[in-house]
């Protein structure tokens, strides 16, 4: 895919006025308060994997509206002390897959919770969590319930993502003060949402984020998931105002503005799935509405010749080094 978005010098300055609904904060506060009324851990049981260097548990936690959400919890074998934890969110169409498919963070010495995506799975990795909801809208994940913010699929998935942080903090062997949200594509969008809704994360790792500056993305690309929204509007031509209103409640730029944790971003400049300008719209406004006197630390890595795959292993290596440095700083004694 040739480069088709803004040049890099413009991307670095791109700060669009992405509209926010007046009830944005109230909407999410009420949604999360309702979810928090249910105790977060439902079931934790050892999962035999045959892998000698890690231990894995099959976790079920209470997500949106108290509904059960599955996850894999994995940590280095034989390590009893509290570890920093990475909560990872999977990409569009993916479920949590099989235990042992994602071992980067456990073998790097972290506790790792990989959240299942409700109602997804089967494209790249299986899912084990149903989404027992309907609502007016289209037939695909990105358009499910899209005519009303209360019914929209991503209200439920974002709530699950926040509750996954609560769940990992309740698990044994986790340092609750050092929890990291991480993800790529849809997972990157979820990590951003969590960064805007949870104010005491240790760090955020965001790669090729989906659901940022959504209306621009729908105009720039026909690739799914954004193309699914455009195709829905091509058939149901009189609902655009309702769709815009719903999408404004889940736009990653709004979450990024409220974020307070240090953040590490990665974007491929030839990405035709999540156009680069949409990710930069979130990055350039990250922490702008956090209310903190000093903006949060943030760092961006770009890959000029890569698309949605971004920097892959090179980028993961950069994430690990950056995260280790951030956590070391957080552990350093305060000098007076």
mmCIF file of N, CA and C in Angstrom, residues 5 92 184-189 207-212 217-218 220-221 223-226 266-280 306-309:
data_model
loop_
_atom_site.group_PDB
_atom_site.id
_atom_site.type_symbol
_atom_site.label_atom_id
_atom_site.label_comp_id
_atom_site.label_asym_id
_atom_site.label_seq_id
_atom_site.Cartn_x
_atom_site.Cartn_y
_atom_site.Cartn_z
ATOM 1 N N UNK A 5 -1.526 9.100 3.310
ATOM 2 C CA UNK A 5 -2.034 9.997 4.342
ATOM 3 C C UNK A 5 -1.141 11.238 4.373
ATOM 4 N N UNK A 92 -8.962 -6.955 16.119
ATOM 5 C CA UNK A 92 -10.311 -7.135 15.599
ATOM 6 C C UNK A 92 -10.482 -8.538 15.013
ATOM 7 N N UNK A 184 -2.567 -3.888 20.080
ATOM 8 C CA UNK A 184 -2.318 -3.524 18.692
ATOM 9 C C UNK A 184 -3.649 -3.453 17.957
ATOM 10 N N UNK A 185 -3.832 -2.444 17.118
ATOM 11 C CA UNK A 185 -5.036 -2.284 16.304
ATOM 12 C C UNK A 185 -6.265 -2.101 17.206
ATOM 13 N N UNK A 186 -7.270 -2.968 17.114
ATOM 14 C CA UNK A 186 -8.382 -2.853 18.051
ATOM 15 C C UNK A 186 -7.868 -2.877 19.489
ATOM 16 N N UNK A 187 -6.881 -3.732 19.752
ATOM 17 C CA UNK A 187 -6.298 -3.789 21.083
ATOM 18 C C UNK A 187 -5.634 -2.487 21.485
ATOM 19 N N UNK A 188 -5.014 -1.790 20.520
ATOM 20 C CA UNK A 188 -4.431 -0.493 20.814
ATOM 21 C C UNK A 188 -5.492 0.531 21.149
ATOM 22 N N UNK A 189 -6.627 0.474 20.444
ATOM 23 C CA UNK A 189 -7.731 1.357 20.779
ATOM 24 C C UNK A 189 -8.284 1.083 22.162
ATOM 25 N N UNK A 207 -0.206 0.380 19.708
ATOM 26 C CA UNK A 207 0.314 0.198 18.357
ATOM 27 C C UNK A 207 -0.832 0.218 17.358
ATOM 28 N N UNK A 208 -0.682 1.018 16.296
ATOM 29 C CA UNK A 208 -1.662 1.087 15.197
ATOM 30 C C UNK A 208 -3.094 1.162 15.714
ATOM 31 N N UNK A 209 -3.424 2.144 16.556
ATOM 32 C CA UNK A 209 -4.706 2.098 17.276
ATOM 33 C C UNK A 209 -5.927 2.271 16.377
ATOM 34 N N UNK A 210 -6.896 1.407 16.593
ATOM 35 C CA UNK A 210 -8.218 1.506 15.964
ATOM 36 C C UNK A 210 -9.106 2.415 16.804
ATOM 37 N N UNK A 211 -10.153 2.958 16.173
ATOM 38 C CA UNK A 211 -11.189 3.766 16.838
ATOM 39 C C UNK A 211 -10.669 5.112 17.306
ATOM 40 N N UNK A 212 -9.718 5.690 16.568
ATOM 41 C CA UNK A 212 -9.258 7.050 16.824
ATOM 42 C C UNK A 212 -9.646 7.929 15.637
ATOM 43 N N UNK A 217 -11.220 8.327 9.619
ATOM 44 C CA UNK A 217 -10.809 7.008 9.147
ATOM 45 C C UNK A 217 -11.834 6.423 8.181
ATOM 46 N N UNK A 218 -13.112 6.609 8.475
ATOM 47 C CA UNK A 218 -14.167 6.096 7.590
ATOM 48 C C UNK A 218 -14.075 6.756 6.214
ATOM 49 N N UNK A 220 -11.188 7.789 4.860
ATOM 50 C CA UNK A 220 -9.903 7.512 4.222
ATOM 51 C C UNK A 220 -9.735 6.080 3.735
ATOM 52 N N UNK A 221 -10.411 5.114 4.365
ATOM 53 C CA UNK A 221 -10.129 3.718 4.037
ATOM 54 C C UNK A 221 -11.411 2.911 3.887
ATOM 55 N N UNK A 223 -10.995 -0.418 4.165
ATOM 56 C CA UNK A 223 -10.632 -1.651 4.862
ATOM 57 C C UNK A 223 -11.461 -1.791 6.133
ATOM 58 N N UNK A 224 -11.750 -3.033 6.512
ATOM 59 C CA UNK A 224 -12.427 -3.277 7.781
ATOM 60 C C UNK A 224 -11.452 -3.010 8.926
ATOM 61 N N UNK A 225 -11.968 -2.535 10.064
ATOM 62 C CA UNK A 225 -13.369 -2.363 10.444
ATOM 63 C C UNK A 225 -14.049 -1.105 9.924
ATOM 64 N N UNK A 226 -13.261 -0.048 9.597
ATOM 65 C CA UNK A 226 -13.894 1.219 9.214
ATOM 66 C C UNK A 226 -14.777 1.066 7.985
ATOM 67 N N UNK A 266 3.304 3.200 18.446
ATOM 68 C CA UNK A 266 3.945 2.787 17.206
ATOM 69 C C UNK A 266 2.953 2.812 16.064
ATOM 70 N N UNK A 267 3.372 3.354 14.908
ATOM 71 C CA UNK A 267 2.487 3.485 13.749
ATOM 72 C C UNK A 267 3.272 3.245 12.467
ATOM 73 N N UNK A 268 2.721 2.414 11.577
ATOM 74 C CA UNK A 268 3.270 2.256 10.236
ATOM 75 C C UNK A 268 2.690 3.327 9.322
ATOM 76 N N UNK A 269 3.543 4.042 8.620
ATOM 77 C CA UNK A 269 3.067 5.187 7.838
ATOM 78 C C UNK A 269 2.354 4.787 6.552
ATOM 79 N N UNK A 270 2.378 3.490 6.203
ATOM 80 C CA UNK A 270 1.621 3.007 5.047
ATOM 81 C C UNK A 270 0.402 2.190 5.483
ATOM 82 N N UNK A 271 -0.045 2.431 6.678
ATOM 83 C CA UNK A 271 -1.173 1.678 7.239
ATOM 84 C C UNK A 271 -2.469 2.119 6.562
ATOM 85 N N UNK A 272 -3.104 1.201 5.826
ATOM 86 C CA UNK A 272 -4.381 1.511 5.179
ATOM 87 C C UNK A 272 -5.552 0.902 5.941
ATOM 88 N N UNK A 273 -5.302 0.322 7.114
ATOM 89 C CA UNK A 273 -6.376 -0.187 7.975
ATOM 90 C C UNK A 273 -6.734 0.862 9.022
ATOM 91 N N UNK A 274 -5.728 1.332 9.743
ATOM 92 C CA UNK A 274 -5.889 2.423 10.711
ATOM 93 C C UNK A 274 -4.976 3.560 10.250
ATOM 94 N N UNK A 275 -5.489 4.494 9.456
ATOM 95 C CA UNK A 275 -4.640 5.517 8.833
ATOM 96 C C UNK A 275 -3.783 6.266 9.853
ATOM 97 N N UNK A 276 -2.527 6.561 9.505
ATOM 98 C CA UNK A 276 -1.601 7.171 10.461
ATOM 99 C C UNK A 276 -2.118 8.445 11.114
ATOM 100 N N UNK A 277 -2.803 9.296 10.360
ATOM 101 C CA UNK A 277 -3.260 10.564 10.940
ATOM 102 C C UNK A 277 -4.226 10.337 12.090
ATOM 103 N N UNK A 278 -4.964 9.226 12.075
ATOM 104 C CA UNK A 278 -5.927 8.984 13.147
ATOM 105 C C UNK A 278 -5.208 8.615 14.443
ATOM 106 N N UNK A 279 -4.137 7.839 14.338
ATOM 107 C CA UNK A 279 -3.344 7.533 15.517
ATOM 108 C C UNK A 279 -2.590 8.749 16.035
ATOM 109 N N UNK A 280 -2.061 9.567 15.123
ATOM 110 C CA UNK A 280 -1.378 10.789 15.542
ATOM 111 C C UNK A 280 -2.347 11.773 16.183
ATOM 112 N N UNK A 306 6.193 0.450 6.439
ATOM 113 C CA UNK A 306 5.305 -0.600 6.938
ATOM 114 C C UNK A 306 3.870 -0.128 6.984
ATOM 115 N N UNK A 307 2.981 -1.111 6.834
ATOM 116 C CA UNK A 307 1.556 -0.848 6.927
ATOM 117 C C UNK A 307 1.039 -1.185 8.310
ATOM 118 N N UNK A 308 -0.089 -1.918 8.354
ATOM 119 C CA UNK A 308 -0.737 -2.187 9.629
ATOM 120 C C UNK A 308 0.093 -3.120 10.509
ATOM 121 N N UNK A 309 1.043 -3.824 9.907
ATOM 122 C CA UNK A 309 1.902 -4.696 10.709
ATOM 123 C C UNK A 309 2.906 -3.889 11.530
#
